[in-house]
Amino acid sequence: LKDALSQIRRRIAPDYLFLLGQDLRQVSDTPEMRLVYSTHLTPEDLVPLHGREIRHRIVVDQSDKPLLVVLAPLVSPVLEASVICLMVPLEGTMTKLEHITALYLLFALVILAMAVLLGYVFLGRTVVQPLHRLVRVVERIRGGLFRGETEEGPGSALEMRQIFGSVERMTDQLESDRKRIERHVSELEFANREIASAQERLVRTEKLASVGELAAGIAHEIGNPIATVQ
């Protein structure tokens, strides 16, 4: 049994394999391996794992190092052992895990930086620049310039091109409305001039009529005495 254990231990090193009895103490083991077992664990540490099923847990040994312990029940009429105990030191594994975690974090930061950069460039080309062009178009329209060179760029997104199309259609409508308003204003100005001219003629006609009535009255007042004298 000791020879078989020594051969298995050479194959699974640096892990440790122990055969334990019902009292969770080594069976048919060498003093050196008893020392290794007692250095890492005590039987009391394995009591929660002792049962009829394979169980495992990570514990901290007496040297404050992480240790994976696996207990499996063993049914053998030949061996005195009833439990197989496998202990796997996790210090090297945890170190590698920390290195891998650090690499993952570094890769995540690099990918995040690249995503932010690409997002900035993409948003700049598809959103920010078209918005700046749209602002310039609106400022141009507010200044009364309904016609100008197109502001839509080839890199604009579909939604931005639709917005620019709506702005252009609105510009055309505003230009048409302005021309129609100017035409109405011209017609109103012409009508006002006609009204003013007609009013002036009416006033002159009324003045002439008043003068005629006055002349007729005067002629009548003068004609009666002259007729009497005659």
Short mmCIF file of C-alpha atoms in Angstrom, two decimals:
data_model
loop_
_atom_site.label_atom_id
_atom_site.label_comp_id
_atom_site.label_asym_id
_atom_site.label_seq_id
_atom_site.Cartn_x
_atom_site.Cartn_y
_atom_site.Cartn_z
CA LEU A 1 0.00 0.00 0.00
CA LYS A 2 2.86 2.37 0.84
CA ASP A 3 4.55 1.55 -2.48
CA ALA A 4 1.32 2.14 -4.40
CA LEU A 5 0.78 5.46 -2.61
CA SER A 6 4.35 6.55 -3.33
CA GLN A 7 3.93 5.76 -7.05
CA ILE A 8 0.63 7.65 -7.25
CA ARG A 9 2.08 10.61 -5.37
CA ARG A 10 4.99 10.89 -7.79
CA ARG A 11 2.51 11.03 -10.67
CA ILE A 12 0.20 13.69 -9.19
CA ALA A 13 2.83 15.88 -7.54
CA PRO A 14 2.66 18.64 -6.29
CA ASP A 15 -0.81 17.47 -5.19
CA TYR A 16 -1.16 15.10 -2.21
CA LEU A 17 -3.18 11.90 -1.89
CA PHE A 18 -4.00 10.28 1.45
CA LEU A 19 -5.95 7.24 2.54
CA LEU A 20 -7.91 7.96 5.71
CA GLY A 21 -9.80 5.80 8.12
CA GLN A 22 -13.11 6.42 9.83
CA ASP A 23 -11.32 8.72 12.28
CA LEU A 24 -10.00 10.76 9.27
CA ARG A 25 -6.38 9.88 10.09
CA GLN A 26 -3.81 8.42 7.69
CA VAL A 27 -3.70 4.71 7.07
CA SER A 28 -0.39 2.92 6.32
CA ASP A 29 1.52 6.15 5.77
CA THR A 30 5.10 7.22 6.25
CA PRO A 31 6.18 9.67 8.96
CA GLU A 32 7.09 12.23 6.30
CA MET A 33 3.59 12.18 4.79
CA ARG A 34 2.03 12.26 8.26
CA LEU A 35 3.97 15.47 8.83
CA VAL A 36 2.75 16.89 5.50
CA TYR A 37 -0.84 16.02 6.39
CA SER A 38 -0.64 17.53 9.86
CA THR A 39 1.04 20.65 8.45
CA HIS A 40 -1.85 21.33 6.10
CA LEU A 41 -4.92 19.98 7.88
CA THR A 42 -6.26 18.41 10.99
CA PRO A 43 -8.96 15.73 11.07
CA GLU A 44 -11.36 18.27 12.55
CA ASP A 45 -11.09 20.32 9.34
CA LEU A 46 -12.44 17.38 7.33
CA VAL A 47 -15.40 16.50 9.51
CA PRO A 48 -17.86 18.71 7.53
CA LEU A 49 -16.79 16.96 4.31
CA HIS A 50 -17.03 13.40 5.61
CA GLY A 51 -20.02 11.57 4.19
CA ARG A 52 -21.26 9.16 1.55
CA GLU A 53 -20.76 11.45 -1.44
CA ILE A 54 -17.75 13.11 -3.03
CA ARG A 55 -17.39 16.56 -1.56
CA HIS A 56 -14.88 19.35 -1.89
CA ARG A 57 -14.12 22.77 -0.50
CA ILE A 58 -11.37 25.35 -0.51
CA VAL A 59 -9.77 25.87 2.88
CA VAL A 60 -6.85 27.84 4.23
CA ASP A 61 -4.15 25.63 5.65
CA GLN A 62 -2.02 26.38 8.67
CA SER A 63 0.36 28.40 6.48
CA ASP A 64 -2.48 30.70 5.36
CA LYS A 65 -2.38 29.29 1.84
CA PRO A 66 -5.45 28.27 -0.19
CA LEU A 67 -5.95 24.55 -0.46
CA LEU A 68 -8.51 22.51 -2.39
CA VAL A 69 -9.62 19.43 -0.43
CA VAL A 70 -11.61 16.61 -2.07
CA LEU A 71 -13.01 13.74 0.00
CA ALA A 72 -14.43 10.59 -1.58
CA PRO A 73 -15.84 7.62 0.32
CA LEU A 74 -14.07 4.31 -0.27
CA VAL A 75 -15.72 0.93 0.23
CA SER A 76 -13.12 -1.86 0.31
CA PRO A 77 -13.18 -5.08 2.37
CA VAL A 78 -9.41 -5.35 1.93
CA LEU A 79 -8.16 -1.88 2.85
CA GLU A 80 -8.48 -0.35 6.25
CA ALA A 81 -9.06 3.05 4.62
CA SER A 82 -12.59 4.36 4.16
CA VAL A 83 -11.89 7.80 2.69
CA ILE A 84 -9.68 9.06 -0.14
CA CYS A 85 -8.40 12.59 0.52
CA LEU A 86 -6.91 14.69 -2.27
CA MET A 87 -5.27 17.99 -1.39
CA VAL A 88 -4.39 20.44 -4.18
CA PRO A 89 -2.34 23.53 -3.26
CA LEU A 90 -3.87 26.54 -5.00
CA GLU A 91 -1.17 29.14 -4.40
CA GLY A 92 0.29 28.83 -7.91
CA THR A 93 -3.17 28.58 -9.43
CA MET A 94 -4.34 31.72 -7.61
CA THR A 95 -1.22 33.56 -8.78
CA LYS A 96 -1.92 32.53 -12.37
CA LEU A 97 -5.56 33.47 -11.90
CA GLU A 98 -4.55 36.92 -10.67
CA HIS A 99 -2.28 37.34 -13.69
CA ILE A 100 -5.06 36.21 -16.03
CA THR A 101 -7.51 38.56 -14.30
CA ALA A 102 -5.04 41.43 -14.69
CA LEU A 103 -4.65 40.59 -18.38
CA TYR A 104 -8.41 40.44 -18.82
CA LEU A 105 -8.76 43.83 -17.15
CA LEU A 106 -6.02 45.24 -19.36
CA PHE A 107 -7.65 43.81 -22.48
CA ALA A 108 -11.02 45.13 -21.32
CA LEU A 109 -9.56 48.62 -20.83
CA VAL A 110 -7.89 48.50 -24.24
CA ILE A 111 -11.11 47.32 -25.90
CA LEU A 112 -13.08 49.96 -24.02
CA ALA A 113 -10.65 52.67 -25.12
CA MET A 114 -10.87 51.47 -28.72
CA ALA A 115 -14.66 51.33 -28.50
CA VAL A 116 -14.78 54.86 -27.09
CA LEU A 117 -12.43 56.11 -29.81
CA LEU A 118 -14.37 54.37 -32.58
CA GLY A 119 -17.63 55.54 -31.06
CA TYR A 120 -16.34 59.12 -30.92
CA VAL A 121 -15.22 58.97 -34.55
CA PHE A 122 -18.43 57.25 -35.64
CA LEU A 123 -20.69 59.61 -33.71
CA GLY A 124 -18.64 62.55 -34.91
CA ARG A 125 -19.14 61.58 -38.53
CA THR A 126 -22.75 60.44 -38.30
CA VAL A 127 -24.22 62.75 -35.63
CA VAL A 128 -22.03 65.65 -34.49
CA GLN A 129 -20.88 66.91 -37.89
CA PRO A 130 -24.35 66.64 -39.46
CA LEU A 131 -25.79 68.49 -36.47
CA HIS A 132 -23.23 71.28 -36.94
CA ARG A 133 -24.18 71.48 -40.60
CA LEU A 134 -27.85 71.51 -39.63
CA VAL A 135 -27.20 74.39 -37.21
CA ARG A 136 -25.48 76.33 -39.99
CA VAL A 137 -28.47 75.70 -42.28
CA VAL A 138 -30.88 76.93 -39.61
CA GLU A 139 -28.73 80.03 -38.99
CA ARG A 140 -28.67 80.68 -42.73
CA ILE A 141 -32.45 80.37 -42.91
CA ARG A 142 -32.86 82.65 -39.90
CA GLY A 143 -30.73 85.22 -41.71
CA GLY A 144 -33.13 85.13 -44.66
CA LEU A 145 -30.92 83.08 -46.98
CA PHE A 146 -33.21 80.31 -48.08
CA ARG A 147 -30.90 79.18 -50.85
CA GLY A 148 -27.31 78.06 -50.45
CA GLU A 149 -24.99 75.18 -51.10
CA THR A 150 -26.16 71.89 -49.67
CA GLU A 151 -24.87 71.01 -46.20
CA GLU A 152 -25.45 67.28 -46.37
CA GLY A 153 -22.26 65.21 -46.39
CA PRO A 154 -21.72 61.74 -47.78
CA GLY A 155 -21.06 60.34 -44.30
CA SER A 156 -24.40 61.40 -42.89
CA ALA A 157 -26.64 58.71 -41.50
CA LEU A 158 -29.99 57.92 -43.06
CA GLU A 159 -31.88 59.75 -40.31
CA MET A 160 -29.69 62.84 -40.73
CA ARG A 161 -30.20 62.77 -44.50
CA GLN A 162 -33.94 62.60 -43.88
CA ILE A 163 -33.69 65.60 -41.55
CA PHE A 164 -31.71 67.52 -44.16
CA GLY A 165 -34.32 66.59 -46.76
CA SER A 166 -37.06 67.89 -44.46
CA VAL A 167 -35.09 71.11 -43.89
CA GLU A 168 -34.63 71.55 -47.65
CA ARG A 169 -38.35 71.00 -48.24
CA MET A 170 -39.12 73.47 -45.46
CA THR A 171 -36.70 75.93 -47.10
CA ASP A 172 -38.47 75.53 -50.44
CA GLN A 173 -41.82 76.07 -48.74
CA LEU A 174 -40.52 79.17 -46.95
CA GLU A 175 -39.15 80.54 -50.23
CA SER A 176 -42.49 79.93 -51.93
CA ASP A 177 -44.37 81.54 -49.03
CA ARG A 178 -42.05 84.54 -49.11
CA LYS A 179 -42.61 85.05 -52.83
CA ARG A 180 -46.37 84.71 -52.38
CA ILE A 181 -46.30 87.20 -49.49
CA GLU A 182 -44.21 89.63 -51.55
CA ARG A 183 -46.73 89.31 -54.41
CA HIS A 184 -49.62 89.97 -52.02
CA VAL A 185 -47.78 92.94 -50.55
CA SER A 186 -47.23 94.35 -54.04
CA GLU A 187 -50.91 93.88 -54.85
CA LEU A 188 -51.88 95.56 -51.58
CA GLU A 189 -49.53 98.47 -52.26
CA PHE A 190 -51.04 98.91 -55.75
CA ALA A 191 -54.55 98.73 -54.29
CA ASN A 192 -53.60 101.32 -51.65
CA ARG A 193 -52.27 103.63 -54.35
CA GLU A 194 -55.50 103.20 -56.35
CA ILE A 195 -57.57 103.89 -53.24
CA ALA A 196 -55.51 106.99 -52.45
CA SER A 197 -55.90 108.24 -56.06
CA ALA A 198 -59.65 107.59 -56.02
CA GLN A 199 -59.94 109.34 -52.69
CA GLU A 200 -58.05 112.32 -54.06
CA ARG A 201 -60.34 112.49 -57.12
CA LEU A 202 -63.40 112.20 -54.88
CA VAL A 203 -62.20 115.06 -52.70
CA ARG A 204 -61.52 117.22 -55.77
CA THR A 205 -64.95 116.38 -57.17
CA GLU A 206 -66.60 117.28 -53.89
CA LYS A 207 -64.71 120.56 -53.83
CA LEU A 208 -65.81 121.38 -57.39
CA ALA A 209 -69.40 120.50 -56.54
CA SER A 210 -69.28 122.78 -53.51
CA VAL A 211 -67.86 125.61 -55.60
CA GLY A 212 -70.61 125.07 -58.22
CA GLU A 213 -73.32 125.17 -55.57
CA LEU A 214 -71.79 128.30 -54.09
CA ALA A 215 -71.59 129.97 -57.52
CA ALA A 216 -75.19 129.02 -58.28
CA GLY A 217 -76.36 130.49 -54.97
CA ILE A 218 -74.44 133.68 -55.50
CA ALA A 219 -75.79 134.01 -59.06
CA HIS A 220 -79.33 133.51 -57.76
CA GLU A 221 -78.91 136.06 -54.99
CA ILE A 222 -77.46 138.58 -57.45
CA GLY A 223 -79.85 137.68 -60.31
CA ASN A 224 -83.05 138.43 -58.35
CA PRO A 225 -82.18 142.08 -57.51
CA ILE A 226 -80.94 142.68 -61.05
CA ALA A 227 -84.16 141.25 -62.46
CA THR A 228 -86.18 143.55 -60.19
CA VAL A 229 -84.05 146.57 -61.21
CA GLN A 230 -84.48 145.70 -64.85
#
